[in-house]
Short mmCIF file of C-alpha atoms and ligand atoms in Angstrom, two decimals:
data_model
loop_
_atom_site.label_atom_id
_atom_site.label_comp_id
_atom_site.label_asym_id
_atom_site.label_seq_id
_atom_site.Cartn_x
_atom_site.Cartn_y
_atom_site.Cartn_z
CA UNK A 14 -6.48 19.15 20.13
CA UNK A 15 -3.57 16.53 19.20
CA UNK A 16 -1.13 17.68 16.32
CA UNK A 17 1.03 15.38 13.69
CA UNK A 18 3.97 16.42 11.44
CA UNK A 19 3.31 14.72 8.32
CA UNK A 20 5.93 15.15 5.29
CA UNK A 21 4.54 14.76 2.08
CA UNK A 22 6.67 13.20 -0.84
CA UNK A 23 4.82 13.92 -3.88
CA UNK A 24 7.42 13.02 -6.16
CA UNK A 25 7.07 12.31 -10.23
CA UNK A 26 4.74 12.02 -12.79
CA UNK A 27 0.82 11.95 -11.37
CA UNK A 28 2.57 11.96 -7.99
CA UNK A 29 1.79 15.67 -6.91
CA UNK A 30 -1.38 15.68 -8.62
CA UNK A 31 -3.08 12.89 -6.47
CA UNK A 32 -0.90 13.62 -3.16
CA UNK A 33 -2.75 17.15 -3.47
CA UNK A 34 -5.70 15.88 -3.21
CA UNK A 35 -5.06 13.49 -0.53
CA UNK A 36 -3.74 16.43 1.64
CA UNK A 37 -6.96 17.85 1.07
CA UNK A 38 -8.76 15.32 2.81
CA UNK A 39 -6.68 14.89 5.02
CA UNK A 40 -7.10 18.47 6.25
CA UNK A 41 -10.79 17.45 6.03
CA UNK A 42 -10.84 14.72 8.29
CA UNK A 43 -8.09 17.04 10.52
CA UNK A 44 -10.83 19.94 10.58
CA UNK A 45 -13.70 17.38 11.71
CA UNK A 46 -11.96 15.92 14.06
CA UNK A 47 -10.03 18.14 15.79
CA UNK A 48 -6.84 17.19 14.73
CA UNK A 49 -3.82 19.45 13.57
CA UNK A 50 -1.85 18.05 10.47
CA UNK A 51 1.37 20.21 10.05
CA UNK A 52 2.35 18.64 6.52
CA UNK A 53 5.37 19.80 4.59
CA UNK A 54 6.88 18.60 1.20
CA UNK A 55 9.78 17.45 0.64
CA UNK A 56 11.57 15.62 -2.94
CA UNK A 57 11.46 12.22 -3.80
CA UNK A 58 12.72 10.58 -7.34
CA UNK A 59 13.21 12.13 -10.22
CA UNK A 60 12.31 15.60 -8.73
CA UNK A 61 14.76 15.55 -6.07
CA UNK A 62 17.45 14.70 -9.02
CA UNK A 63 16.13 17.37 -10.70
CA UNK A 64 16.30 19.42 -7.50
CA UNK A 65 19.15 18.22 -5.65
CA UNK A 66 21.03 15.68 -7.37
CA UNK A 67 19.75 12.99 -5.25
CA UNK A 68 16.55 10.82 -5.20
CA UNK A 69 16.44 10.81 -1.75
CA UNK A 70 18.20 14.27 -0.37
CA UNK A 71 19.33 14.45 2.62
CA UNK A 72 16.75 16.99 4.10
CA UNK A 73 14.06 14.65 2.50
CA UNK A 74 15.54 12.06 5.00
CA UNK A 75 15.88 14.64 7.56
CA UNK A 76 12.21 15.44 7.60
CA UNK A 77 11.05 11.80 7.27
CA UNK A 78 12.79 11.13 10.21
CA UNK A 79 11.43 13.80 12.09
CA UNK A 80 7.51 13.33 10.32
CA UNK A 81 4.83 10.98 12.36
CA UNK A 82 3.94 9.80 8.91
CA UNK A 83 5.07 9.81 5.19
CA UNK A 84 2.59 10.28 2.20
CA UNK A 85 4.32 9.56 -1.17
CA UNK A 86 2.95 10.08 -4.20
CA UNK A 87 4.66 8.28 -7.27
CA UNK A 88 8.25 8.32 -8.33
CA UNK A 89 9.77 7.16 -11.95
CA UNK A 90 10.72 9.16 -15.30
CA UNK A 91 11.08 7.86 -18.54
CA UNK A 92 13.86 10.07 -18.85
CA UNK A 93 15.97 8.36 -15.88
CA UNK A 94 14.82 4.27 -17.05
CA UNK A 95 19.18 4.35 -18.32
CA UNK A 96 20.42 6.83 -15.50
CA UNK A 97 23.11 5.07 -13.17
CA UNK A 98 21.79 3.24 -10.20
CA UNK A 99 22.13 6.18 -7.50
CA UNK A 100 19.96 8.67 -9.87
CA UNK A 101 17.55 6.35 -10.70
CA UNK A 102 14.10 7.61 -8.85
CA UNK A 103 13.05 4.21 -8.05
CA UNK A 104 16.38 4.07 -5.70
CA UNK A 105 15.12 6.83 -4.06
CA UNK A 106 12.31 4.98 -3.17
CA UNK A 107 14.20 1.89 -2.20
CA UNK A 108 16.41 3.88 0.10
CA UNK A 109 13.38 5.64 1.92
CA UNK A 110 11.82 2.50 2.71
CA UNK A 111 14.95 1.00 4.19
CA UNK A 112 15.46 4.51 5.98
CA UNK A 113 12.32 4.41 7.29
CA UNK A 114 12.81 0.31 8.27
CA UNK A 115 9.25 -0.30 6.76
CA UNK A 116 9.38 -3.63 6.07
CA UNK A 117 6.03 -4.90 5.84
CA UNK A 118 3.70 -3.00 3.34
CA UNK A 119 -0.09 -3.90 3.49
CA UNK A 120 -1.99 -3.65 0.14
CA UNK A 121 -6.08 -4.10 0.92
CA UNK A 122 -7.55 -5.05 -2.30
CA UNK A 123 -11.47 -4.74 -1.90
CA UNK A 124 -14.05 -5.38 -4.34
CA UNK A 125 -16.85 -2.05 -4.53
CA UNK A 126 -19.95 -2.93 -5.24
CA UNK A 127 -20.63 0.06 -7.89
CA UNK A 128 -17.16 -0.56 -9.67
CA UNK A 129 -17.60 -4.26 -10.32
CA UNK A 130 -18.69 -3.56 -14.20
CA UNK A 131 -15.22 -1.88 -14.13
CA UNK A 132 -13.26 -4.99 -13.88
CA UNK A 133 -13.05 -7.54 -17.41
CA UNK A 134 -13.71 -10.08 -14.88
CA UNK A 135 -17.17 -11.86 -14.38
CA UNK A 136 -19.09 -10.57 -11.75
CA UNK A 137 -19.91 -13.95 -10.39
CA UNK A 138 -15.59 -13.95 -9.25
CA UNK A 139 -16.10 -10.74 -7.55
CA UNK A 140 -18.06 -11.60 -5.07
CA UNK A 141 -17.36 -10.88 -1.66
CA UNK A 142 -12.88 -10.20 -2.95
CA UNK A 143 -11.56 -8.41 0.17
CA UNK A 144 -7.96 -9.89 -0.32
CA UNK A 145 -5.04 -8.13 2.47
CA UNK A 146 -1.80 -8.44 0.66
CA UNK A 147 0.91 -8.54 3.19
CA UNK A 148 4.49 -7.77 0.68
CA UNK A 149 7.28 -8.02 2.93
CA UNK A 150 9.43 -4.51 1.63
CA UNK A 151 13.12 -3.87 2.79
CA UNK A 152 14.35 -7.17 1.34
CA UNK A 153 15.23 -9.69 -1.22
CA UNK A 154 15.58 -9.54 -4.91
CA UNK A 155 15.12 -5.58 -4.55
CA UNK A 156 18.08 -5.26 -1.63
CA UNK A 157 20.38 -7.89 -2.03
CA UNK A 158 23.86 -8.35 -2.50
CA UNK A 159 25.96 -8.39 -4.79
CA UNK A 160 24.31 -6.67 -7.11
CA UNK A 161 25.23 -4.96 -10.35
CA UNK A 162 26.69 -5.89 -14.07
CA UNK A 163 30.22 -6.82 -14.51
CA UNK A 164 32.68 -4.88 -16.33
CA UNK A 165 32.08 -6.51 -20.06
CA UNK A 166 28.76 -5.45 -19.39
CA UNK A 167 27.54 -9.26 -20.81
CA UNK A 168 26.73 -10.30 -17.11
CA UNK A 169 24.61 -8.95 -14.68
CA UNK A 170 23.44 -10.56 -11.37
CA UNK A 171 20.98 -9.59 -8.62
CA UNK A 172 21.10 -12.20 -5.44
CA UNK A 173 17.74 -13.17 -3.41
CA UNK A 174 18.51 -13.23 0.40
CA UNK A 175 16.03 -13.81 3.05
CA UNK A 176 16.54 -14.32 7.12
CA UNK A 177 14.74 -16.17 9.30
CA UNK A 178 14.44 -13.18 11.55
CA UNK A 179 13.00 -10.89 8.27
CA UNK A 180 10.43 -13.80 7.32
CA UNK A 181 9.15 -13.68 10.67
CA UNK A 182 8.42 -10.62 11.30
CA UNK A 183 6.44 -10.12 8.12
CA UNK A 184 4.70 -13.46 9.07
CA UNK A 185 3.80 -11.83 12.24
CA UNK A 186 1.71 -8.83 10.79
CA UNK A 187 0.42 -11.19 8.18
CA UNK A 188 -1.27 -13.81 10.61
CA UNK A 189 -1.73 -10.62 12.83
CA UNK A 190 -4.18 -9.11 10.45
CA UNK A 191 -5.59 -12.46 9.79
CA UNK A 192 -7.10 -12.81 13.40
CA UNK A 193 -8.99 -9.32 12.52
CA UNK A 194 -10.17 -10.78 9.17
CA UNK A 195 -11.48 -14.55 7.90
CA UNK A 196 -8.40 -16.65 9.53
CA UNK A 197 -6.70 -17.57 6.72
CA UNK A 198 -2.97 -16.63 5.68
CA UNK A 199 -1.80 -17.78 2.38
CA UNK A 200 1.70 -17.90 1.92
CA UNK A 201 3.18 -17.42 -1.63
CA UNK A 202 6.27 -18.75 -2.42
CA UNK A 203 8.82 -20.91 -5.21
CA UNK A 204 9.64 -23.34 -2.56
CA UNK A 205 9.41 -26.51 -5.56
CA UNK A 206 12.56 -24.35 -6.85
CA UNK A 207 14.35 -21.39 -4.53
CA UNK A 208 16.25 -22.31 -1.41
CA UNK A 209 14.86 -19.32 -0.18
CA UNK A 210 11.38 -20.33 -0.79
CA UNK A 211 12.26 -23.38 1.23
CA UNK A 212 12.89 -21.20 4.33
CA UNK A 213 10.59 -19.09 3.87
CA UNK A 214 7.85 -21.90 3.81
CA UNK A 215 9.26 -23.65 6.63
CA UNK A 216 9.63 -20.43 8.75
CA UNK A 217 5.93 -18.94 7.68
CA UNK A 218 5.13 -22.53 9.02
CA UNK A 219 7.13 -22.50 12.46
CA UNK A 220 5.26 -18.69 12.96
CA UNK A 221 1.63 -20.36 12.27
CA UNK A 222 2.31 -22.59 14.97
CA UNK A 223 1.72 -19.41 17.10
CA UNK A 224 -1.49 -18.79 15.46
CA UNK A 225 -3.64 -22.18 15.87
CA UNK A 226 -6.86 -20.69 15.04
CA UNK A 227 -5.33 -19.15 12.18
CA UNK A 228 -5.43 -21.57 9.01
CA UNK A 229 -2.50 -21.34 6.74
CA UNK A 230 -1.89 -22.47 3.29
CA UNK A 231 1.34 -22.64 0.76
CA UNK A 232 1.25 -21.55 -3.09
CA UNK A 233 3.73 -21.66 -5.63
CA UNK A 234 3.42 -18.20 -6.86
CA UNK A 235 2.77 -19.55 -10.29
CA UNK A 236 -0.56 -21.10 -9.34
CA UNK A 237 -1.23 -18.27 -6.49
CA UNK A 238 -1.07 -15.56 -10.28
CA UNK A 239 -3.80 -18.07 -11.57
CA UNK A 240 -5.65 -18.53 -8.52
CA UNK A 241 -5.93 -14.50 -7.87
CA UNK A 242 -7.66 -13.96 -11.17
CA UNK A 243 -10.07 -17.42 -11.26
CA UNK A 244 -10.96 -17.68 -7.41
CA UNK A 245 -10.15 -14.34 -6.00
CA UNK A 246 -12.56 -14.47 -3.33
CA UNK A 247 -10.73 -17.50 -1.91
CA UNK A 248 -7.98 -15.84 -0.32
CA UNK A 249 -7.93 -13.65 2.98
CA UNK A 250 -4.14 -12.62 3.73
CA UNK A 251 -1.77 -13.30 1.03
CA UNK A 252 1.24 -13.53 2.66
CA UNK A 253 4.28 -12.95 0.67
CA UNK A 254 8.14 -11.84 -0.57
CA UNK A 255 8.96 -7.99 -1.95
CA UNK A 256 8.97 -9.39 -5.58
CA UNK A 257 6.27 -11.81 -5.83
CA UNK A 258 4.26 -8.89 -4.13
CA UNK A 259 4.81 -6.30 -6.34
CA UNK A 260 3.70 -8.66 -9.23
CA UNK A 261 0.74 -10.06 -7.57
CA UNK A 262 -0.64 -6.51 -6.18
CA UNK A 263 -0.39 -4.63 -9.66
CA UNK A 264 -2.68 -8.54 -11.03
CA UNK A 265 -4.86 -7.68 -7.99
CA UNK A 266 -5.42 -4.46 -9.41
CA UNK A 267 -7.52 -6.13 -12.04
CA UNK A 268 -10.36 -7.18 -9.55
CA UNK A 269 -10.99 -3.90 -8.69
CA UNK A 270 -11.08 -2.05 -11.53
CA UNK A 271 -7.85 0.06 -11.95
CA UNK A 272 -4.45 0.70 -10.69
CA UNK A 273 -5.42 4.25 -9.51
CA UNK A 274 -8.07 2.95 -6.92
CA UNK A 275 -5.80 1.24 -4.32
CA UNK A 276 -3.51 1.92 -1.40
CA UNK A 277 -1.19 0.67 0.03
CA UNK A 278 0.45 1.09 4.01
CA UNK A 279 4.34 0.04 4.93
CA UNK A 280 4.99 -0.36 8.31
CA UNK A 281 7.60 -1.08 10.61
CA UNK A 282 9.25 0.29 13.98
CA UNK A 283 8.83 3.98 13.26
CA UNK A 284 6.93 6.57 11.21
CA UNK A 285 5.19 4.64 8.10
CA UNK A 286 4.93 5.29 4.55
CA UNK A 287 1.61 5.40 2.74
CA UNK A 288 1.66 5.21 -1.26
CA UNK A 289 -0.99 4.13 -3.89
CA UNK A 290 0.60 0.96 -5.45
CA UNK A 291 0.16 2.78 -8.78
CA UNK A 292 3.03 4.23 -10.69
CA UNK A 293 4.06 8.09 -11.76
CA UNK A 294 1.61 7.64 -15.11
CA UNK A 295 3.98 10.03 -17.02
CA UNK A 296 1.30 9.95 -20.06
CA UNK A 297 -0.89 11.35 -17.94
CA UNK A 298 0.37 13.72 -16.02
CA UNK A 299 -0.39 17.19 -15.61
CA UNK A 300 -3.51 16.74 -16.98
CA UNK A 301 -5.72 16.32 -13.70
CA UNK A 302 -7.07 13.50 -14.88
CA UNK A 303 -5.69 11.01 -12.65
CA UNK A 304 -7.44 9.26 -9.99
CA UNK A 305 -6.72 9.99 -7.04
CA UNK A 306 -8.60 7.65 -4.44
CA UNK A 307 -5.52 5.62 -3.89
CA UNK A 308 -3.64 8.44 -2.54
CA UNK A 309 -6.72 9.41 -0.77
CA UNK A 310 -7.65 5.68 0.39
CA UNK A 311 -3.34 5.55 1.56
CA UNK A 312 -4.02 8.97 3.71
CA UNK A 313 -6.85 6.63 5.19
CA UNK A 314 -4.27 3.97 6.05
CA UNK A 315 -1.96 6.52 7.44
CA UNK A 316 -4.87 8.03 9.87
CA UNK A 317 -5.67 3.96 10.53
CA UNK A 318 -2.07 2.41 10.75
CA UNK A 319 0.03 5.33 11.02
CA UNK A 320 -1.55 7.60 13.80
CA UNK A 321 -4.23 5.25 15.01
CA UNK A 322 -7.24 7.30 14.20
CA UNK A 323 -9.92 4.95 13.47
CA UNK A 324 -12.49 7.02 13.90
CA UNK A 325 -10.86 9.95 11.26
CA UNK A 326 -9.65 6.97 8.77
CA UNK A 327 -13.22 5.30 8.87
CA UNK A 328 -14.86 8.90 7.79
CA UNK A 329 -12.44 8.67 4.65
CA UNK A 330 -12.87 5.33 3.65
CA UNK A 331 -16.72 5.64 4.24
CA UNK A 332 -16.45 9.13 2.29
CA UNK A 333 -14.43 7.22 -0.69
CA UNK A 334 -17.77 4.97 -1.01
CA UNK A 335 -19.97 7.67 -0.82
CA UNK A 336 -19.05 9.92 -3.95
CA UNK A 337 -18.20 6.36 -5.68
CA UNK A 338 -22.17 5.14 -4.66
CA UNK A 339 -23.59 8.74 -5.93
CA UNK A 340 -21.64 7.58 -9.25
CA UNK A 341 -18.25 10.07 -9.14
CA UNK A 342 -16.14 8.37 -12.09
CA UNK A 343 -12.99 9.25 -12.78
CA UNK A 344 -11.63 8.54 -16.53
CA UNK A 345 -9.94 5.43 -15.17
CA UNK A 346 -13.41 3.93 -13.71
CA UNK A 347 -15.92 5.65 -16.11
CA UNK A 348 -17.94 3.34 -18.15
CA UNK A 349 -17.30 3.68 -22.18
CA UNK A 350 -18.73 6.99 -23.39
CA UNK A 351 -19.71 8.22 -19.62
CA UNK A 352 -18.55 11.47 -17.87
CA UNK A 353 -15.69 11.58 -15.87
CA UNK A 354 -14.59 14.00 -13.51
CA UNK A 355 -10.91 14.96 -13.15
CA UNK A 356 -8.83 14.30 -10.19
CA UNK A 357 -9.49 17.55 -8.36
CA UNK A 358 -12.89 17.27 -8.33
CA UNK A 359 -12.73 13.93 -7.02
CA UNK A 360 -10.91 15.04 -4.33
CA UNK A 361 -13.06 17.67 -3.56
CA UNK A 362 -16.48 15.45 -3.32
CA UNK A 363 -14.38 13.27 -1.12
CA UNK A 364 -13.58 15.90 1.15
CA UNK A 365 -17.19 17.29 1.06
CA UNK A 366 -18.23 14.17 2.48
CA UNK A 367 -15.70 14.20 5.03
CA UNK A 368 -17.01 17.31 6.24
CA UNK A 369 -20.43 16.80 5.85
CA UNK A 370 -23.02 16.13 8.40
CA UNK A 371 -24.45 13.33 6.43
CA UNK A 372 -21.44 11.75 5.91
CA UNK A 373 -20.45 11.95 9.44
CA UNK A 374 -23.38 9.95 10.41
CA UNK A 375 -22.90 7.32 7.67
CA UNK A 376 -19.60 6.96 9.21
CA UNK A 377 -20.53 6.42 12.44
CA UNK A 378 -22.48 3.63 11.86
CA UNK A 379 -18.88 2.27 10.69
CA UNK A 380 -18.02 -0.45 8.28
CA UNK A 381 -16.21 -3.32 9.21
CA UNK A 382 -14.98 -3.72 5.12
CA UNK A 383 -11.81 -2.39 5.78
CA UNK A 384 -8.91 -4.52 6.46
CA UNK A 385 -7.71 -4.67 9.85
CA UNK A 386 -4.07 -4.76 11.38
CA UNK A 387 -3.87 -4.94 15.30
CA UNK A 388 -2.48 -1.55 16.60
CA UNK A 389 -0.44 -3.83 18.76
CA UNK A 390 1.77 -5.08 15.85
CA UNK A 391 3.52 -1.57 15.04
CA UNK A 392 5.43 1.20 17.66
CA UNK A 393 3.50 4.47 17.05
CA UNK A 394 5.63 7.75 16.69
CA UNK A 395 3.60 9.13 19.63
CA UNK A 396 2.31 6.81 22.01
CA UNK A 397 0.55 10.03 24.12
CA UNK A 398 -1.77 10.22 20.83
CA UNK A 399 -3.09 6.96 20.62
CA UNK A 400 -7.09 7.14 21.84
C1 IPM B 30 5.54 -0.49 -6.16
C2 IPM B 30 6.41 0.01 -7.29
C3 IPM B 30 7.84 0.05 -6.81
C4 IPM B 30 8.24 -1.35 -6.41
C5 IPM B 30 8.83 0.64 -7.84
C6 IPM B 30 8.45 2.02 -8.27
C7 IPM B 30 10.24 0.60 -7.32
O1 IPM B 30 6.23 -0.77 -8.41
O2 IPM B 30 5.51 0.16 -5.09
O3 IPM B 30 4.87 -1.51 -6.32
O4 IPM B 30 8.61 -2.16 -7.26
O5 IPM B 30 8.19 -1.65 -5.21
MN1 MN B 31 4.72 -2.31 -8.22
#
């Protein structure tokens, strides 16, 4: 029997709402699989300012440190949008995924068959969308410096700073994943503008030269917004820079349906961090309405990316499209006037399936839909562990 420590970060809004319910399955898949989670939580955003007056305590660090995984839920408050920069939750955030040195964060957006009514898209674009954003995490526009406002307060000024050595290694996992996908990287950048585009272009280039059976293409982010929305299905790995990602996965979120449905994975040398892409919801919260398969579909990534349990990830995912198949709608993803169930139940069918003998054998016969990052790419926190 092989045991993980995994710290759990549930953070604001929706945050400990959906990370409950992704624990949940997570024990699933642990008691079907013979695996041991120890998870513990810890504060994160505006609940560790509340707590501790700190976004990011120093025993949260502690125990990241110390975890074989992180699961976050959400941070942000609408009550801490003016608060200074160090009790801001979002700088919690910021500072956990430098901590953790996580810099390249994988965002799978996949089109379900059942949920493409969901999307104001045509159906006809949806086709066949299995898009791997690959955001690169711990730097530019979000990290550099200087940073700040000056003293009149009339100025402010954030500076966008890229190395070759950081494009690089986010290239690497990018073209990486490609070779387990369709071959194709598409690299997003401002290069007809930014000096930093510039490098990053020629660098993304000089890496592809490593990858000859990989094609790669360059967008201006501009046309790469447009492109995502009219000809989604034409991309494979989109390949790009921590701000231009966070814009472009949020637009992604359109093809599939809603914010609530998708995961996301950020890896680097250590333990990773595994978040839904969505936000803390604060009109929402409380309520147990939220949905939580992106939490649930990030535990997946965690069992996949962070632990290297295929076999335990593959029952999640699979179980994910099971309760969504039998027609399991949460508010976000009913239809008009239909009946939604509310995030605990949700979590509950999931796990169900998980543990189910059905399910199990639906899951064995595996599905090859879910994006795929060579285990090779990423140090695991305990070698002995990996099957
Ligand atoms: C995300 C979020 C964060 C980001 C915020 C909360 C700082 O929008 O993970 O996409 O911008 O990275
Ligand atoms: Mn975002």
């Amino acid at each position: 029997m092989s045991g993980y420590t995994i710290a759990v970060l549930p953070g604001d809004g929706i945050g400990p709402e959906v990370t409950a319910e992704a624990e949940r399955v997570l024990q699933a898949a642990g008691q079907r699989f013979g695996i041991t989670f120890t998870v513990s939580h810890f504060p994160v955003g505006a609940a560790a300012v509340e707590a501790a007056g700190d976004p990011l305590p120093e025993k949260t660090r502690a125990a990241v440190r110390r975890a074989n995984a992180v699961l976050l839920g959400a941070v942000g408050a609408p009550g801490l949008e003016h608060a200074p920069r160090h009790l801001k939750p979002e700088t919690g955030l910021l500072a956990l995924r430098a901590l953790l040195g996580v810099y390249a964060n994988l965002r799978p957006v996949t089109v379900l068959a059942p949920l493409v009514d969901r999307s104001p898209l045509k159906p006809d674009r949806l086709q066949g969308v299995d898009v791997l954003i690959v955001r690169e995490l711990t730097g530019g526009l979000y990290y550099g410096e200087p940073r700040g406002r000056d003293a009149s307060g009339s100025r402010a000024v954030n500076t966008l700073v890229y190395t070759v050595s950081e494009i690089e290694r986010v290239a690497r996992v990018a073209f990486d994943a490609a070779r387990r996908r369709r071959r194709l990287v598409t690299s997003v950048d401002k290069a007809n503008v930014l000096e930093v585009s510039q490098l990053w272009r020629e660098t993304v280039t000089a890496v592809g030269r490593e990858y000859p059976d990989v094609r790669l293409e360059h967008l201006y982010v501009d046309y790469a917004a447009m492109r995502l929305v009219s000809d989604p299905a034409a991309f494979d790995v989109l390949l790009t820079e921590n701000m231009f990602g966070d814009i472009l996965s949020d637009e992604a979120a359109v093809l599939v349906g809603s914010l609530g449905l998708l995961p996301s994975a950020s890896l680097g040398a250590g333990a990773g961090l595994f978040e839904p892409i969505h936000g803390s919801a604060p009109d929402i919260a409380g309520k147990g309405v939220a949905n939580p398969i992106g939490a649930i579909a990030s535990a997946a990534m965690l069992l996949r990316y962070g632990l290297q349990l295929p076999e335990a990830a593959d029952a999640v995912d699979q179980a994910i499209r099971a309760v969504l198949d039998a027609g399991a709608r949460t508010r976000d993803i009913a239809a008009p006037g239909a009946p939604a169930i509310g995030s605990r139940e949700m979590g509950e069918r999931i796990a169900g399936v998980v543990l189910d003998e059905r399910g199990r054998r639906k899951a064995e016969r595996g599905t090859d839909a879910h994006p795929s990052v060579p285990r090779s790419a990423f140090r695991v926190p305990r070698s002995s562990d990996i099957p």
